[in-house]
XYZ file of C-alpha atoms in Angstrom:
695
model
C 17.031 27.022 14.591
C 14.541 29.544 15.963
C 15.139 31.714 12.887
C 13.814 28.946 10.632
C 10.520 28.902 12.521
C 10.092 32.636 12.163
C 10.214 32.195 8.391
C 8.056 29.050 8.243
C 5.235 31.183 6.831
C 7.242 31.380 3.606
C 6.563 27.700 2.843
C 2.995 28.274 1.552
C 3.773 31.836 0.437
C 6.630 30.952 -1.969
C 4.489 28.754 -4.266
C 1.704 31.343 -3.987
C 4.165 34.007 -5.121
C 5.138 31.897 -8.122
C 1.496 31.317 -9.076
C 0.741 35.030 -8.678
C 3.701 36.214 -10.799
C 3.038 33.744 -13.604
C -0.720 34.365 -13.415
C -0.248 38.134 -13.694
C 2.074 37.533 -16.622
C -0.556 35.427 -18.383
C -3.206 38.094 -17.767
C -1.104 41.131 -18.714
C 1.473 39.817 -21.201
C 0.013 36.547 -22.398
C 2.059 35.968 -25.544
C 5.371 36.987 -23.987
C 4.717 34.859 -20.902
C 3.877 31.806 -23.011
C 6.999 32.304 -25.120
C 9.093 32.234 -21.939
C 7.455 28.969 -20.894
C 10.500 27.196 -19.521
C 11.657 30.289 -17.644
C 8.275 30.441 -15.910
C 8.459 26.723 -15.148
C 11.975 27.152 -13.730
C 10.722 29.980 -11.477
C 7.846 27.906 -10.077
C 10.002 24.798 -9.616
C 12.698 26.855 -7.865
C 10.217 28.393 -5.442
C 8.770 24.961 -4.623
C 12.326 23.658 -4.133
C 12.981 26.514 -1.688
C 9.780 25.618 0.187
C 10.931 21.994 0.292
C 14.315 23.047 1.703
C 12.605 24.992 4.485
C 10.273 22.039 5.149
C 13.145 19.592 5.562
C 14.911 22.060 7.851
C 11.829 22.241 10.064
C 11.502 18.450 10.038
C 15.123 18.051 11.139
C 14.603 20.628 13.884
C 11.500 18.787 15.126
C 13.376 15.488 15.084
C 16.056 17.134 17.222
C 13.407 17.888 19.831
C 12.368 21.497 19.178
C 9.086 22.391 20.862
C 5.916 23.101 18.894
C 6.076 26.615 17.454
C 2.900 28.636 16.946
C 2.654 32.213 15.783
C -0.689 33.980 15.412
C -2.197 37.406 14.986
C -5.702 38.636 15.665
C -7.683 38.515 12.463
C -11.168 39.441 13.690
C -12.718 40.492 17.000
C -16.236 41.258 18.187
C -16.820 41.666 21.898
C -15.437 38.614 23.634
C -14.993 36.778 20.315
C -11.446 36.732 18.950
C -10.339 34.862 15.833
C -6.649 34.395 15.168
C -4.741 33.411 12.042
C -1.156 32.292 11.723
C 0.851 29.091 11.478
C 1.921 26.240 13.677
C 4.812 23.801 13.321
C 4.675 20.510 15.191
C 5.593 16.935 14.333
C 2.476 16.352 12.231
C 2.960 19.601 10.321
C 6.656 18.957 9.671
C 6.026 15.510 8.171
C 3.147 16.721 5.998
C 5.169 19.701 4.745
C 7.982 17.434 3.568
C 5.558 15.002 1.894
C 3.659 17.729 0.027
C 6.674 19.749 -1.096
C 8.774 16.738 -2.164
C 5.996 15.097 -4.186
C 4.885 18.446 -5.656
C 8.460 19.263 -6.718
C 8.903 15.915 -8.494
C 5.499 16.279 -10.184
C 6.522 19.736 -11.406
C 9.762 18.387 -12.889
C 7.810 15.565 -14.535
C 5.314 18.082 -15.944
C 8.004 19.718 -18.088
C 8.307 16.553 -20.175
C 4.688 15.499 -20.017
C 3.107 18.844 -20.959
C 5.928 19.964 -23.262
C 3.673 20.231 -26.330
C 0.560 21.505 -24.591
C -0.393 25.146 -25.308
C -1.532 25.476 -21.677
C 1.929 24.579 -20.327
C 2.467 27.848 -18.408
C -1.110 28.017 -17.122
C -0.793 24.453 -15.842
C 2.326 25.364 -13.869
C 0.527 28.347 -12.344
C -2.359 26.109 -11.251
C 0.055 23.497 -9.851
C 1.837 26.130 -7.787
C -1.437 27.539 -6.451
C -2.609 24.019 -5.607
C 0.593 23.262 -3.713
C 0.371 26.573 -1.870
C -3.228 25.890 -0.804
C -2.341 22.473 0.589
C 0.696 23.837 2.432
C -1.444 26.615 3.907
C -3.918 24.003 5.129
C -1.122 21.984 6.744
C 0.296 24.878 8.790
C -3.124 26.169 9.929
C -3.366 26.490 13.734
C -7.171 26.380 13.976
C -10.230 24.969 12.288
C -11.369 28.204 10.603
C -8.060 28.696 8.819
C -8.093 25.041 7.761
C -11.568 25.569 6.291
C -10.374 28.571 4.260
C -7.507 26.620 2.690
C -9.763 23.565 2.434
C -11.962 25.511 0.035
C -8.935 26.820 -1.872
C -7.757 23.250 -2.396
C -11.199 22.395 -3.750
C -11.132 25.369 -6.115
C -7.678 24.406 -7.436
C -8.790 20.823 -8.019
C -11.715 22.203 -10.053
C -9.320 24.219 -12.208
C -6.926 21.309 -12.712
C -9.418 18.497 -13.287
C -11.119 20.712 -15.861
C -7.808 21.978 -17.257
C -8.837 21.026 -20.807
C -12.111 22.886 -20.289
C -12.965 22.874 -24.009
C -13.776 19.168 -23.677
C -17.179 18.285 -22.344
C -15.879 15.271 -20.421
C -13.294 17.375 -18.574
C -15.791 20.143 -17.806
C -18.310 17.586 -16.495
C -15.664 15.861 -14.362
C -14.616 19.192 -12.830
C -18.220 20.052 -12.005
C -18.803 16.606 -10.534
C -15.741 16.944 -8.299
C -16.771 20.437 -7.241
C -20.417 19.604 -6.477
C -19.610 16.355 -4.651
C -17.080 18.139 -2.485
C -19.593 20.895 -1.742
C -21.815 18.291 -0.111
C -19.038 17.218 2.242
C -17.846 20.767 2.825
C -21.329 21.898 3.834
C -21.378 19.143 6.439
C -17.926 20.218 7.610
C -19.096 23.828 7.946
C -22.115 22.769 10.008
C -19.843 20.640 12.191
C -17.437 23.535 12.746
C -20.286 25.851 13.744
C -21.793 23.193 16.002
C -18.506 22.550 17.784
C -17.945 26.284 18.236
C -21.453 26.676 19.646
C -20.747 23.877 22.112
C -17.126 24.628 23.049
C -16.628 28.298 22.177
C -13.311 27.588 20.457
C -11.766 26.707 17.108
C -8.551 25.313 18.653
C -8.209 21.543 18.262
C -7.098 20.545 21.772
C -9.433 23.037 23.486
C -12.411 21.768 21.476
C -11.578 18.169 22.358
C -11.135 18.826 26.091
C -14.250 20.966 26.417
C -16.401 18.584 24.399
C -15.335 15.652 26.581
C -16.082 17.669 29.721
C -19.492 18.792 28.446
C -20.532 15.243 27.547
C -19.223 13.854 30.824
C -21.094 16.407 32.935
C -24.267 16.074 30.875
C -24.194 19.708 29.749
C -24.182 18.481 26.133
C -26.109 15.511 24.827
C -23.935 12.636 23.626
C -26.139 12.454 20.523
C -25.292 16.057 19.662
C -21.582 15.379 20.151
C -21.823 12.426 17.756
C -23.727 14.526 15.216
C -21.121 17.315 15.334
C -18.259 14.837 14.980
C -19.867 13.055 12.022
C -20.651 16.383 10.325
C -16.977 17.295 10.577
C -16.108 13.841 9.230
C -18.223 14.567 6.126
C -15.467 16.936 5.003
C -12.837 14.159 4.872
C -15.433 11.789 3.380
C -15.642 14.050 0.325
C -11.999 15.158 0.098
C -10.615 11.662 0.705
C -13.242 10.043 -1.553
C -14.890 7.814 1.032
C -18.238 6.118 0.543
C -20.721 7.549 -0.396
C -18.940 10.643 -1.787
C -16.212 8.726 -3.614
C -17.645 9.042 -7.119
C -15.733 12.195 -8.090
C -12.214 10.786 -7.767
C -12.158 8.382 -10.770
C -13.551 11.147 -12.976
C -10.690 13.378 -11.862
C -8.612 11.352 -14.353
C -9.868 13.818 -16.958
C -7.116 16.157 -15.802
C -3.538 15.727 -17.065
C -1.673 12.844 -15.416
C 0.670 15.061 -13.311
C -2.296 16.517 -11.476
C -3.800 13.050 -11.082
C -0.576 12.073 -9.313
C -0.626 15.154 -7.093
C -4.320 14.858 -6.172
C -4.089 11.128 -5.454
C -0.822 11.241 -3.551
C 0.011 14.290 -1.481
C -2.578 17.038 -1.751
C -6.342 16.890 -2.007
C -7.066 13.341 -0.855
C -4.383 13.589 1.844
C -6.145 16.678 3.213
C -9.070 14.563 4.433
C -6.895 12.126 6.399
C -4.842 15.055 7.720
C -8.010 16.755 9.019
C -9.040 13.556 10.819
C -5.587 13.522 12.430
C -5.888 17.198 13.405
C -9.386 16.668 14.787
C -8.349 13.524 16.649
C -8.651 15.300 20.043
C -12.355 15.679 19.257
C -12.993 12.303 17.617
C -11.308 10.194 20.292
C -13.804 11.451 22.887
C -16.767 10.346 20.728
C -16.573 6.523 20.409
C -19.667 6.280 18.190
C -18.084 8.656 15.676
C -14.858 6.634 15.753
C -16.865 3.493 14.930
C -18.542 5.251 12.004
C -15.138 6.378 10.727
C -13.713 2.852 11.016
C -16.600 1.120 9.232
C -16.811 3.739 6.467
C -13.085 3.315 5.865
C -13.275 -0.490 5.825
C -16.229 -0.539 3.418
C -14.559 1.999 1.130
C -11.328 -0.024 1.076
C -13.181 -3.190 0.058
C -15.457 -1.460 -2.439
C -12.617 0.371 -4.209
C -10.596 -2.830 -4.512
C -13.492 -4.848 -5.925
C -14.137 -2.195 -8.576
C -10.462 -1.917 -9.538
C -10.225 -5.596 -10.556
C -12.276 -5.041 -13.741
C -10.916 -1.683 -14.889
C -9.140 -1.637 -18.260
C -8.161 2.023 -18.236
C -4.781 2.212 -16.497
C -5.543 5.502 -14.752
C -9.027 4.436 -13.667
C -7.561 1.303 -12.099
C -5.129 3.429 -10.103
C -7.939 5.816 -9.156
C -9.990 3.053 -7.521
C -6.794 1.796 -5.920
C -6.419 5.223 -4.294
C -9.992 5.072 -2.987
C -9.225 1.668 -1.473
C -5.959 2.776 0.143
C -7.593 5.888 1.562
C -10.156 3.559 3.105
C -7.295 1.815 4.913
C -6.078 5.145 6.326
C -9.546 6.199 7.476
C -10.196 2.789 9.024
C -6.894 3.087 10.900
C -7.919 6.449 12.326
C -11.288 5.004 13.311
C -9.809 2.079 15.260
C -7.417 4.406 17.087
C -4.324 3.503 15.045
C -3.360 7.162 14.665
C 0.294 6.493 13.873
C -0.424 3.623 11.485
C -2.956 5.645 9.496
C -0.620 8.588 9.094
C 2.317 6.297 8.324
C 0.311 4.740 5.490
C -0.535 8.224 4.231
C 3.200 8.933 3.943
C 4.230 5.649 2.299
C 1.205 5.725 -0.031
C 2.006 9.291 -1.118
C 5.333 8.211 -2.588
C 4.446 4.927 -4.252
C 1.082 6.145 -5.555
C 2.704 9.277 -7.032
C 5.220 6.973 -8.724
C 2.469 4.690 -10.055
C 0.460 7.578 -11.500
C 3.497 9.198 -13.063
C 4.385 5.758 -14.423
C 0.932 5.476 -16.015
C 1.480 8.883 -17.596
C 4.808 7.674 -18.959
C 3.036 4.652 -20.478
C 0.390 6.862 -22.099
C 3.137 9.149 -23.395
C 4.964 6.165 -24.886
C 1.805 4.677 -26.408
C 0.754 7.835 -28.210
C 1.367 7.721 -31.911
C 1.395 3.928 -31.790
C -2.394 3.730 -31.525
C -3.164 6.750 -33.675
C -3.507 9.348 -30.913
C -6.820 7.887 -29.803
C -6.816 8.500 -26.028
C -9.530 5.935 -25.337
C -7.092 3.348 -26.706
C -3.826 4.891 -25.462
C -4.960 4.366 -21.865
C -6.570 0.966 -22.382
C -4.395 -1.858 -21.033
C -5.924 -4.269 -23.568
C -3.974 -2.405 -26.257
C -0.703 -2.621 -24.323
C 1.445 -5.568 -23.232
C 5.157 -6.164 -23.647
C 6.077 -2.551 -22.875
C 8.891 -3.564 -20.509
C 11.372 -3.990 -23.356
C 10.441 -0.573 -24.776
C 10.178 1.284 -21.450
C 12.527 -0.420 -18.949
C 12.718 2.449 -16.424
C 8.953 2.942 -16.352
C 8.370 -0.804 -16.075
C 10.870 -1.275 -13.233
C 9.543 1.622 -11.176
C 5.942 0.517 -11.801
C 6.825 -2.967 -10.573
C 8.347 -1.465 -7.412
C 5.116 0.461 -6.872
C 3.052 -2.713 -7.346
C 5.181 -4.577 -4.788
C 4.921 -1.671 -2.336
C 1.145 -1.272 -2.544
C 0.656 -5.060 -2.421
C 2.389 -5.200 0.958
C 5.386 -7.316 -0.010
C 8.295 -6.906 2.448
C 10.539 -4.991 2.722
C 8.795 -2.412 0.512
C 7.174 0.580 2.192
C 3.542 -0.485 1.899
C 4.127 -3.698 3.831
C 5.096 -1.967 7.079
C 2.322 0.628 7.084
C -0.450 -1.723 5.920
C 0.612 -4.456 8.340
C 0.542 -2.003 11.241
C -3.023 -1.000 10.284
C -4.162 -4.617 10.076
C -2.540 -5.474 13.406
C -4.234 -2.538 15.128
C -7.588 -3.398 13.535
C -7.350 -7.019 14.713
C -6.769 -5.872 18.294
C -9.919 -3.722 18.208
C -12.314 -5.499 15.842
C -11.460 -8.804 14.090
C -14.204 -8.217 11.508
C -12.543 -5.000 10.354
C -9.235 -6.858 10.219
C -10.812 -9.526 8.011
C -12.164 -6.910 5.591
C -8.756 -5.223 5.441
C -6.970 -8.564 5.072
C -9.234 -9.666 2.221
C -8.812 -6.283 0.560
C -5.016 -6.713 0.736
C -5.298 -9.855 -1.380
C -7.566 -8.154 -3.919
C -5.130 -5.216 -4.049
C -2.207 -7.484 -4.918
C -4.328 -9.161 -7.615
C -5.480 -6.025 -9.442
C -2.102 -4.285 -9.229
C -0.253 -7.221 -10.800
C -3.086 -7.581 -13.291
C -2.278 -4.009 -14.326
C 1.448 -4.736 -14.444
C 1.142 -7.919 -16.551
C -1.433 -6.427 -18.944
C 0.768 -3.377 -19.474
C 4.376 -4.521 -19.399
C 4.514 -8.288 -19.981
C 3.533 -10.623 -22.800
C 3.081 -9.625 -26.411
C 2.604 -6.005 -27.487
C -0.975 -5.637 -28.758
C -0.780 -2.028 -29.908
C -0.250 -3.158 -33.521
C -3.086 -5.660 -33.564
C -5.639 -3.988 -35.835
C -8.448 -6.298 -34.713
C -8.012 -5.334 -31.041
C -7.657 -1.626 -31.829
C -10.747 -1.676 -34.036
C -12.769 -3.460 -31.362
C -11.807 -0.850 -28.781
C -12.578 2.021 -31.151
C -15.911 0.467 -32.131
C -16.746 -0.004 -28.459
C -16.079 3.690 -27.838
C -18.157 4.699 -30.848
C -21.035 2.405 -29.818
C -21.147 4.017 -26.437
C -21.605 7.519 -27.735
C -24.547 6.489 -29.912
C -26.143 4.382 -27.190
C -26.718 6.803 -24.432
C -26.720 10.511 -24.566
C -28.550 10.827 -21.258
C -26.122 8.473 -19.527
C -23.749 9.895 -16.941
C -20.316 10.907 -18.193
C -17.722 8.672 -16.572
C -14.699 10.092 -18.361
C -12.061 8.089 -20.180
C -11.578 4.355 -19.835
C -13.064 1.443 -21.760
C -14.903 -0.144 -18.871
C -18.309 -1.020 -20.308
C -20.594 -0.443 -23.238
C -22.217 2.945 -22.964
C -19.450 4.609 -21.027
C -16.943 6.056 -23.450
C -17.731 8.940 -25.738
C -16.031 9.023 -29.080
C -15.320 12.672 -28.459
C -13.414 11.903 -25.261
C -9.811 13.028 -25.301
C -7.353 12.517 -22.542
C -3.736 13.301 -21.982
C -1.775 14.533 -24.951
C -4.535 15.368 -27.346
C -1.973 17.309 -29.378
C 0.417 15.744 -31.858
C 3.741 15.211 -30.225
C 5.455 13.715 -33.196
C 5.952 10.303 -31.549
C 7.240 7.311 -33.473
C 5.047 4.362 -34.364
C 6.586 2.130 -31.674
C 6.450 2.576 -27.883
C 9.416 4.416 -26.409
C 10.813 5.437 -23.061
C 9.880 8.891 -21.784
C 12.395 11.769 -21.584
C 14.627 12.149 -18.533
C 12.401 14.858 -17.030
C 9.734 12.155 -16.678
C 11.903 9.153 -15.768
C 14.035 10.990 -13.179
C 11.073 11.669 -10.817
C 10.083 8.002 -11.192
C 13.539 6.849 -10.123
C 13.641 9.301 -7.220
C 10.199 8.208 -5.989
C 11.259 4.565 -6.194
C 13.744 5.135 -3.346
C 11.190 6.041 -0.611
C 8.793 3.469 -2.070
C 11.368 0.813 -1.196
C 13.012 2.181 1.938
C 10.843 4.658 3.830
C 8.822 1.880 5.439
C 11.892 0.891 7.452
C 11.214 3.956 9.623
C 8.127 2.207 11.008
C 9.184 -1.357 11.690
C 7.441 -2.764 14.790
C 10.732 -3.646 16.489
C 12.209 -0.169 15.940
C 9.339 2.180 15.176
C 11.046 5.548 14.820
C 7.988 6.963 13.074
C 5.722 6.159 16.026
C 8.132 7.825 18.420
C 7.788 10.970 16.298
C 4.091 10.874 15.326
C 1.712 9.730 18.055
C -1.792 10.717 19.260
C -2.087 14.099 21.029
C -3.551 12.366 24.092
C -0.415 10.244 24.606
C 3.082 11.110 25.780
C 6.398 9.922 24.386
C 6.999 7.872 27.526
C 3.713 6.017 27.002
C 4.586 5.362 23.364
C 8.006 3.972 24.289
C 6.433 1.837 26.978
C 3.975 0.362 24.458
C 6.793 -0.256 21.975
C 8.641 -2.229 24.632
C 5.680 -4.625 24.739
C 6.369 -5.723 21.146
C 5.449 -9.393 20.681
C 7.472 -11.011 17.829
C 5.145 -14.017 17.627
C 2.075 -11.817 17.137
C 3.904 -9.732 14.533
C 5.102 -12.713 12.507
C 1.632 -14.268 12.623
C -0.149 -11.104 11.432
C 2.565 -10.248 8.898
C 2.598 -13.811 7.623
C -1.153 -13.753 7.049
C -1.047 -10.410 5.207
C 1.900 -11.484 3.019
C 0.232 -14.842 2.331
C -2.996 -13.271 1.036
C -0.947 -10.835 -1.067
C 1.046 -13.713 -2.572
C -2.206 -15.544 -3.346
C -3.447 -12.434 -5.179
C -0.192 -12.180 -7.159
C -0.292 -15.888 -8.082
C -3.854 -15.530 -9.348
C -2.782 -12.540 -11.453
C 0.131 -14.587 -12.854
C -2.132 -17.516 -13.727
C -4.708 -15.275 -15.402
C -2.675 -12.592 -17.137
C 0.875 -13.924 -17.484
C 0.729 -17.656 -18.212
C -2.992 -17.711 -19.186
C -3.781 -20.885 -17.230
C -7.055 -19.372 -15.984
C -9.450 -17.594 -18.331
C -10.828 -14.361 -16.744
C -13.655 -14.300 -19.306
C -14.838 -17.714 -18.140
C -14.986 -16.507 -14.529
C -16.905 -13.408 -15.611
C -19.361 -15.603 -17.517
C -19.791 -17.927 -14.524
C -20.545 -15.068 -12.098
C -22.169 -12.425 -14.320
C -23.917 -10.575 -11.475
C -20.680 -10.056 -9.523
C -18.793 -9.172 -12.699
C -21.350 -6.557 -13.689
C -21.432 -5.195 -10.136
C -17.693 -4.504 -10.336
C -17.784 -3.395 -13.977
C -20.567 -0.908 -13.260
C -18.807 0.371 -10.121
C -21.485 -0.978 -7.793
C -23.946 1.134 -9.821
C -23.263 4.195 -7.680
C -22.785 6.503 -10.671
C -25.978 5.232 -12.300
C -27.920 5.559 -9.048
C -26.684 9.098 -8.391
C -27.393 10.064 -11.983
C -30.962 8.829 -11.834
C -31.782 10.044 -8.336
C -29.872 13.290 -8.019
C -29.160 14.514 -11.553
C -32.345 13.471 -13.329
C -34.416 13.732 -10.129
C -33.266 17.262 -9.412
C -33.888 18.226 -13.018
C -37.494 17.049 -12.679
C -37.894 18.993 -9.439
C -36.363 22.047 -11.117
C -38.882 21.787 -13.968
C -41.755 21.561 -11.465
C -40.423 24.554 -9.569
C -40.134 26.439 -12.853
C -43.752 25.552 -13.632
C -44.899 26.832 -10.228
C -42.827 29.971 -10.702
C -44.299 30.556 -14.154
C -47.923 29.818 -13.343
C -48.328 30.840 -9.694
C -45.669 33.423 -8.854
C -45.504 35.101 -12.255
C -49.287 34.632 -12.629
C -49.984 36.493 -9.372
C -47.663 39.338 -10.383
C -49.172 39.547 -13.854
C -52.729 39.474 -12.413
C -51.859 42.332 -10.058
C -50.542 44.338 -12.983
C -53.637 43.584 -15.070
C -55.965 44.641 -12.229
C -54.040 47.881 -11.829
C -54.218 48.513 -15.569
C -57.970 47.813 -15.830
C -58.877 49.807 -12.725
C -56.765 52.726 -13.887
C -58.392 52.647 -17.320
C -61.855 52.636 -15.707
C -61.169 55.360 -13.153
C -59.660 57.788 -15.626
C -63.157 58.481 -17.036
C -64.339 59.605 -13.593
C -61.530 62.151 -13.250
C -62.693 64.753 -15.847
C -62.088 67.936 -13.777
C -65.736 69.155 -13.824
C -67.123 70.313 -10.448
C -70.704 69.585 -11.485
C -69.807 65.947 -12.224
C -68.101 65.576 -8.826
C -71.159 67.123 -7.105
C -73.418 64.698 -8.977
C -71.318 61.754 -7.766
C -71.468 63.015 -4.172
C -75.244 63.539 -4.418
C -75.674 60.038 -5.850
C -73.533 58.528 -3.097
C -75.503 60.348 -0.344
C -78.789 59.303 -1.929
C -77.615 55.669 -2.054
C -76.612 55.770 1.602
C -79.974 57.269 2.602
C -81.847 54.591 0.669
C -79.732 51.802 2.122
C -79.917 52.969 5.711
C -83.572 54.062 5.312
C -84.602 50.590 4.167
C -82.699 48.902 6.997
């Protein structure tokens, strides 16, 4: 087994090798590389499969009780300062490696069918491989500096993938928005890293935590400073995991192809934020104020994302806000000290959310051609309905995902979400109430999506509906050129641009009726359905194998087992019953509104227009940021330009003019005649005599 650990460094290197080989081929032999598209895809998929095999081997070894393995080398040294780089394999790393590699592999297989007709097929695979490699490098990092390096690489890859169709303005804008928003959080993270190093003199997680606690306890470091450093570090996960107030980039990331939406929202970029909180837990747990901030930010984000999702008509946008909400659950769990529960939800969510996103891509793929290749309509659930009979595999797997995320037992999401709610109730009943209410809203909007998409009558042939949606998109473009670009999705008047294109902007030769996707797309859906149903059984409260494997660094296995022995069935059934009850209420409401049409959603929207518009306009965060930061910064930039032009350039130009004029004047005095120079000297002496004689 020791041999496996010595080669653990290959896990991030293998996908990097694939990205490098294919990238060099695209640069040096572009046409030949693109002609061998499936060979390149097979190479990248094979290397990711090899990385997954190594990851599962390490996970099995860790389950068998192998000690944490760390291997480092000195990367930089200056006096007493020494910075090491390398890799570490512990329980947390082993689980994350298997999640990332397994989801990435299935997304890559799915991509072959989804991007089959895209001219950027090979380039997309190269980006996917580089993205996977960056996330794997982040996971195995043994210290905070190395995490920050891969953290930035993950951000760069997301920029490339969100803006993959860079010739479209909406995609380019979405990529820039994601990049700039993440820079805000990353700058805070960098300041936090530097502050913690200044205080503790280390980049190692446990050492930083121990020293920080000691410094605060002895009074050598102000508690306020410790809180500031911890919150600055937390700003990194706030951006990467799309927490309030830096959540606005994630829905726009839908501009990228659906496979990358699945990877970003499931196992890579957004998971990096929660993973960093878990890694930095030795620091956070010693700063209670920071833990409270983390918990409340997570709870608010969970509620906000859910309330926005209930009015989304774009299938991918609905799932995007669902991701924001579920990430809020994970962050809240970390904040209330439910380390295991938060990470457990990260794992279960990775599988069912990847399945849901890939399922949405399958729906879009099946709808194309039916609605005239108009992406603003192909993704709009109001043009769908009745797809279950055309796409049975996609519909079944999507339903499994809806049940899992809604917290219906025995699906995976029930066990992880219930554990979070139980832990929150023990610490802060208000946070539990927010999470509990959000669970009901989650069940409602997910089954709203399912019924609008797969049940009822197919509306893709209804010319009146299609024309209304197309007119709505056209109206938007004319209405507001200065409005912020929100990307695809018919959410409100003024949002869609008629020029917006989303997935599959190329003619794929589809038929005029919806159809099931090819096996390369349905196979990953079926595979992901298995963990979505069963993996939650690893974390049941009466036999929590996951908690015995993943627990806070400050605890021991004996303490974890002792706590597990205190399991109270009555408490569990009460909490679980409440969470299932609110989920069932949400599902029943969705049935009454969107399946049997006993309740009219439009009437509710008309009765509460302010609340409806608040959700429809995404709590006005995009509008506020556009007015304050985009337009505001443009005004400041114009003022700065004016100052630069009139003051700075004016001073330089005045200096040049003075030099020119004085030079022109003095050149007449330099004629080379000695008599003239003597006359000037005589005049000067005479003037001095007169001046001093008078005084």
